[in-house]
Amino acid sequence: MGPAKIIKKIGDYTVASCIGKGRYGVCFLAVAPDGRQVVLKRFRPHMFRKNKNANHYEAVILSGLSHPAVPELLGVINNRQGYYYVLEYKEGPTLEQWLFERKKVFSSEEIYRIGSQIFEVLEYIHSRNVVHGDISVANVTDNGVKIALLDFGLARYADGQNIRFSLDYARAANVLLYLLYSGYEGKGRRPWHEELPLSGEQKEFLKKLMEPEEKFRDTGEVRREFKNLFCGEKTLS
């Protein structure tokens, strides 16, 4: 028999695997004492010290949110092993994994479903005056039915000046472009609005999302306009 596998424990949680690394920290998939899976988000000590005046935002913001697509903050661990957030685990690969590891081509119907759900969760968090600030293919999971929006580390409360909802609109537009390009077979040498077979209205909508100044009355208008323009077979003209 080989050597026994070393089981790492962090507080009361048993670590199963490392599921993500970033500039600010590391995320582990772990098992809670009651058997459910959770995510332990550990902050890199030097980044935690460097951002000591901003570290509280994620916990405060998550504590004020309750939505199926937003991971629940279950607790905090602060011991000799480090400082961790205990977060609800959301099943499904990230869109980044779907695109670049699994080489998935997203259908019109899938883009419509994912986009609709992204704007639905944005409508909710914006109604709480929260700007996510870091929407990307790496921070959206999809299990084939439902998406989840991860990593609120850069989330802040909107102030109408430096922190605006338009930041989330622009980043959501970038995610949509990744999905739309998944089925594109051209050479990718021209701007997206010249290459992708979108209608004029669809192109104008995406361009409006990318404007630094807010071009919509509210996020509900964004969601409704997306659903109207990208519904089913309308996604690609």
Short mmCIF file of C-alpha atoms in Angstrom, two decimals:
data_model
loop_
_atom_site.label_atom_id
_atom_site.label_comp_id
_atom_site.label_asym_id
_atom_site.label_seq_id
_atom_site.Cartn_x
_atom_site.Cartn_y
_atom_site.Cartn_z
CA MET A 1 0.00 0.00 0.00
CA GLY A 2 1.17 3.51 -0.75
CA PRO A 3 1.30 6.32 1.77
CA ALA A 4 -2.03 7.50 3.15
CA LYS A 5 -3.46 10.56 1.43
CA ILE A 6 -3.08 13.66 3.54
CA ILE A 7 -6.44 15.30 4.12
CA LYS A 8 -6.15 19.05 4.52
CA LYS A 9 -8.53 20.74 6.87
CA ILE A 10 -9.22 24.43 7.17
CA GLY A 11 -11.18 25.09 10.30
CA ASP A 12 -14.05 22.59 10.26
CA TYR A 13 -13.89 22.17 6.48
CA THR A 14 -12.19 19.40 4.51
CA VAL A 15 -10.50 20.66 1.34
CA ALA A 16 -11.25 18.67 -1.80
CA SER A 17 -9.38 20.66 -4.47
CA CYS A 18 -8.14 24.04 -5.61
CA ILE A 19 -10.65 25.45 -8.10
CA GLY A 20 -9.21 28.85 -8.89
CA LYS A 21 -6.28 31.21 -8.42
CA GLY A 22 -6.16 34.93 -8.95
CA ARG A 23 -4.22 38.03 -8.08
CA TYR A 24 -6.06 38.49 -4.81
CA GLY A 25 -6.43 34.94 -3.58
CA VAL A 26 -7.13 31.25 -4.03
CA CYS A 27 -10.44 29.38 -4.00
CA PHE A 28 -10.82 25.84 -2.68
CA LEU A 29 -13.71 23.43 -3.04
CA ALA A 30 -14.33 21.99 0.42
CA VAL A 31 -16.81 19.88 2.34
CA ALA A 32 -18.61 21.27 5.37
CA PRO A 33 -19.25 19.18 8.51
CA ASP A 34 -22.84 18.60 7.33
CA GLY A 35 -21.57 17.16 4.03
CA ARG A 36 -22.44 20.00 1.68
CA GLN A 37 -19.90 21.47 -0.70
CA VAL A 38 -18.70 25.03 -0.14
CA VAL A 39 -16.03 27.35 -1.51
CA LEU A 40 -13.27 28.67 0.72
CA LYS A 41 -11.85 31.90 -0.66
CA ARG A 42 -8.45 32.63 0.84
CA PHE A 43 -6.90 36.06 0.50
CA ARG A 44 -3.22 36.34 -0.29
CA PRO A 45 -1.69 37.88 2.86
CA HIS A 46 0.18 40.70 1.09
CA MET A 47 -2.88 41.66 -0.96
CA PHE A 48 -5.07 41.50 2.14
CA ARG A 49 -2.74 43.92 3.93
CA LYS A 50 -2.41 46.15 0.87
CA ASN A 51 -6.19 46.47 0.53
CA LYS A 52 -7.02 46.53 4.23
CA ASN A 53 -9.40 49.48 3.80
CA ALA A 54 -11.41 47.74 1.06
CA ASN A 55 -11.43 44.08 2.14
CA HIS A 56 -14.76 44.42 3.93
CA TYR A 57 -16.75 45.38 0.83
CA GLU A 58 -17.29 41.85 -0.49
CA ALA A 59 -18.60 40.50 2.81
CA VAL A 60 -20.83 43.51 3.47
CA ILE A 61 -22.26 43.48 -0.04
CA LEU A 62 -22.86 39.71 -0.17
CA SER A 63 -24.52 39.84 3.25
CA GLY A 64 -27.08 42.24 1.80
CA LEU A 65 -27.90 40.15 -1.28
CA SER A 66 -30.25 37.18 -1.66
CA HIS A 67 -30.60 35.80 -5.17
CA PRO A 68 -30.32 32.27 -6.64
CA ALA A 69 -27.55 33.41 -8.98
CA VAL A 70 -25.43 35.04 -6.23
CA PRO A 71 -23.36 32.83 -3.88
CA GLU A 72 -24.41 33.18 -0.27
CA LEU A 73 -21.78 34.24 2.25
CA LEU A 74 -21.90 31.44 4.83
CA GLY A 75 -19.20 32.63 7.20
CA VAL A 76 -15.65 33.81 7.75
CA ILE A 77 -12.58 31.91 8.95
CA ASN A 78 -9.73 33.86 10.50
CA ASN A 79 -7.03 31.69 12.03
CA ARG A 80 -3.35 30.81 11.68
CA GLN A 81 -4.06 29.22 8.29
CA GLY A 82 -5.28 32.52 6.88
CA TYR A 83 -8.35 34.64 6.31
CA TYR A 84 -11.13 32.95 4.35
CA TYR A 85 -14.68 33.59 3.19
CA VAL A 86 -16.95 30.55 3.26
CA LEU A 87 -19.22 30.78 0.20
CA GLU A 88 -22.06 28.77 -1.27
CA TYR A 89 -20.82 26.50 -4.07
CA LYS A 90 -22.44 27.06 -7.47
CA GLU A 91 -22.34 24.04 -9.78
CA GLY A 92 -21.27 24.19 -13.39
CA PRO A 93 -18.19 25.17 -15.40
CA THR A 94 -17.43 28.82 -15.96
CA LEU A 95 -18.11 30.28 -19.39
CA GLU A 96 -14.33 30.53 -19.74
CA GLN A 97 -14.04 26.76 -19.26
CA TRP A 98 -16.90 26.10 -21.68
CA LEU A 99 -15.26 28.28 -24.33
CA PHE A 100 -11.54 27.56 -24.03
CA GLU A 101 -11.29 24.10 -22.47
CA ARG A 102 -14.40 22.42 -23.89
CA LYS A 103 -14.47 24.46 -27.12
CA LYS A 104 -18.23 24.83 -26.88
CA VAL A 105 -20.15 26.62 -29.62
CA PHE A 106 -23.10 28.41 -28.06
CA SER A 107 -26.39 28.30 -29.94
CA SER A 108 -28.69 31.31 -30.38
CA GLU A 109 -31.01 29.86 -27.76
CA GLU A 110 -28.20 29.37 -25.25
CA ILE A 111 -26.90 32.92 -25.77
CA TYR A 112 -30.42 34.23 -25.24
CA ARG A 113 -30.85 32.20 -22.04
CA ILE A 114 -27.46 33.14 -20.58
CA GLY A 115 -27.74 36.80 -21.55
CA SER A 116 -31.26 37.05 -20.14
CA GLN A 117 -30.15 35.54 -16.84
CA ILE A 118 -27.09 37.81 -16.60
CA PHE A 119 -29.25 40.89 -17.02
CA GLU A 120 -31.83 39.52 -14.58
CA VAL A 121 -29.23 39.16 -11.82
CA LEU A 122 -27.76 42.57 -12.73
CA GLU A 123 -31.21 44.10 -12.45
CA TYR A 124 -31.44 42.64 -8.96
CA ILE A 125 -28.02 43.73 -7.67
CA HIS A 126 -28.38 47.17 -9.24
CA SER A 127 -31.71 47.54 -7.43
CA ARG A 128 -29.60 47.13 -4.28
CA ASN A 129 -27.24 49.85 -5.58
CA VAL A 130 -24.44 47.31 -6.10
CA VAL A 131 -22.03 47.39 -9.06
CA HIS A 132 -20.30 44.02 -9.54
CA GLY A 133 -17.37 45.55 -11.39
CA ASP A 134 -15.77 42.35 -12.67
CA ILE A 135 -18.25 40.52 -14.89
CA SER A 136 -16.32 38.20 -17.20
CA VAL A 137 -16.44 34.73 -18.73
CA ALA A 138 -14.30 33.60 -15.77
CA ASN A 139 -16.86 34.85 -13.24
CA VAL A 140 -20.05 33.39 -14.71
CA THR A 141 -20.85 29.70 -14.28
CA ASP A 142 -23.43 27.82 -16.34
CA ASN A 143 -24.79 24.36 -15.57
CA GLY A 144 -26.84 24.24 -18.76
CA VAL A 145 -29.95 25.59 -17.07
CA LYS A 146 -28.93 28.39 -14.71
CA ILE A 147 -26.03 30.80 -14.52
CA ALA A 148 -24.38 32.15 -11.37
CA LEU A 149 -22.39 35.35 -10.96
CA LEU A 150 -19.22 34.81 -8.90
CA ASP A 151 -16.47 36.88 -7.28
CA PHE A 152 -17.77 40.09 -5.74
CA GLY A 153 -14.25 41.09 -4.69
CA LEU A 154 -14.38 44.30 -6.75
CA ALA A 155 -18.06 45.02 -6.06
CA ARG A 156 -18.88 48.46 -4.72
CA TYR A 157 -21.92 50.61 -4.08
CA ALA A 158 -22.80 52.88 -6.98
CA ASP A 159 -22.10 56.56 -6.44
CA GLY A 160 -23.28 57.88 -9.82
CA GLN A 161 -19.82 59.27 -10.60
CA ASN A 162 -16.86 56.90 -10.45
CA ILE A 163 -18.84 53.74 -9.74
CA ARG A 164 -21.60 53.36 -12.29
CA PHE A 165 -23.92 50.62 -13.52
CA SER A 166 -22.51 51.28 -17.03
CA LEU A 167 -19.36 49.41 -15.96
CA ASP A 168 -21.40 46.22 -15.57
CA TYR A 169 -23.19 46.84 -18.87
CA ALA A 170 -19.90 47.10 -20.74
CA ARG A 171 -18.47 43.97 -19.15
CA ALA A 172 -21.69 42.03 -19.82
CA ALA A 173 -21.47 43.11 -23.47
CA ASN A 174 -17.95 41.67 -23.60
CA VAL A 175 -19.26 38.33 -22.28
CA LEU A 176 -21.96 38.31 -24.96
CA LEU A 177 -19.34 38.92 -27.66
CA TYR A 178 -17.32 35.94 -26.43
CA LEU A 179 -20.42 33.76 -26.75
CA LEU A 180 -21.32 35.14 -30.18
CA TYR A 181 -17.78 34.56 -31.45
CA SER A 182 -17.87 30.91 -30.30
CA GLY A 183 -19.67 30.00 -33.52
CA TYR A 184 -17.78 32.40 -35.79
CA GLU A 185 -15.66 30.81 -38.51
CA GLY A 186 -14.05 33.89 -40.03
CA LYS A 187 -10.50 35.09 -39.58
CA GLY A 188 -11.26 37.68 -36.90
CA ARG A 189 -9.36 40.51 -38.55
CA ARG A 190 -12.12 43.14 -38.48
CA PRO A 191 -14.01 44.78 -35.59
CA TRP A 192 -16.80 42.71 -34.11
CA HIS A 193 -19.52 44.96 -35.54
CA GLU A 194 -18.21 44.29 -39.05
CA GLU A 195 -17.66 40.55 -38.63
CA LEU A 196 -20.55 39.16 -36.60
CA PRO A 197 -23.79 38.57 -38.53
CA LEU A 198 -25.93 40.72 -36.24
CA SER A 199 -28.81 43.00 -37.14
CA GLY A 200 -28.30 46.76 -37.04
CA GLU A 201 -30.46 47.00 -33.91
CA GLN A 202 -28.42 44.32 -32.16
CA LYS A 203 -25.16 46.10 -32.98
CA GLU A 204 -26.51 49.41 -31.71
CA PHE A 205 -27.67 47.77 -28.48
CA LEU A 206 -24.22 46.26 -27.83
CA LYS A 207 -22.54 49.58 -28.64
CA LYS A 208 -24.82 51.36 -26.16
CA LEU A 209 -23.84 48.84 -23.48
CA MET A 210 -20.18 49.71 -24.03
CA GLU A 211 -20.61 53.45 -23.59
CA PRO A 212 -18.96 54.83 -20.40
CA GLU A 213 -21.97 57.09 -19.85
CA GLU A 214 -25.18 55.29 -18.97
CA LYS A 215 -27.46 55.17 -22.00
CA PHE A 216 -30.37 53.33 -20.36
CA ARG A 217 -32.97 54.49 -17.85
CA ASP A 218 -32.29 51.46 -15.67
CA THR A 219 -31.16 47.83 -15.87
CA GLY A 220 -34.72 46.66 -16.38
CA GLU A 221 -34.70 48.51 -19.70
CA VAL A 222 -31.42 46.77 -20.60
CA ARG A 223 -32.90 43.35 -19.83
CA ARG A 224 -36.09 44.00 -21.80
CA GLU A 225 -34.22 45.36 -24.81
CA PHE A 226 -31.86 42.38 -24.86
CA LYS A 227 -34.73 39.90 -24.65
CA ASN A 228 -36.57 41.66 -27.46
CA LEU A 229 -33.58 41.87 -29.79
CA PHE A 230 -31.92 38.51 -29.12
CA CYS A 231 -34.99 36.31 -28.68
CA GLY A 232 -34.57 32.84 -30.20
CA GLU A 233 -33.78 32.92 -33.90
CA LYS A 234 -33.26 36.70 -33.85
CA THR A 235 -29.84 36.25 -32.22
CA LEU A 236 -28.01 36.04 -35.55
CA SER A 237 -29.50 37.69 -38.63
#
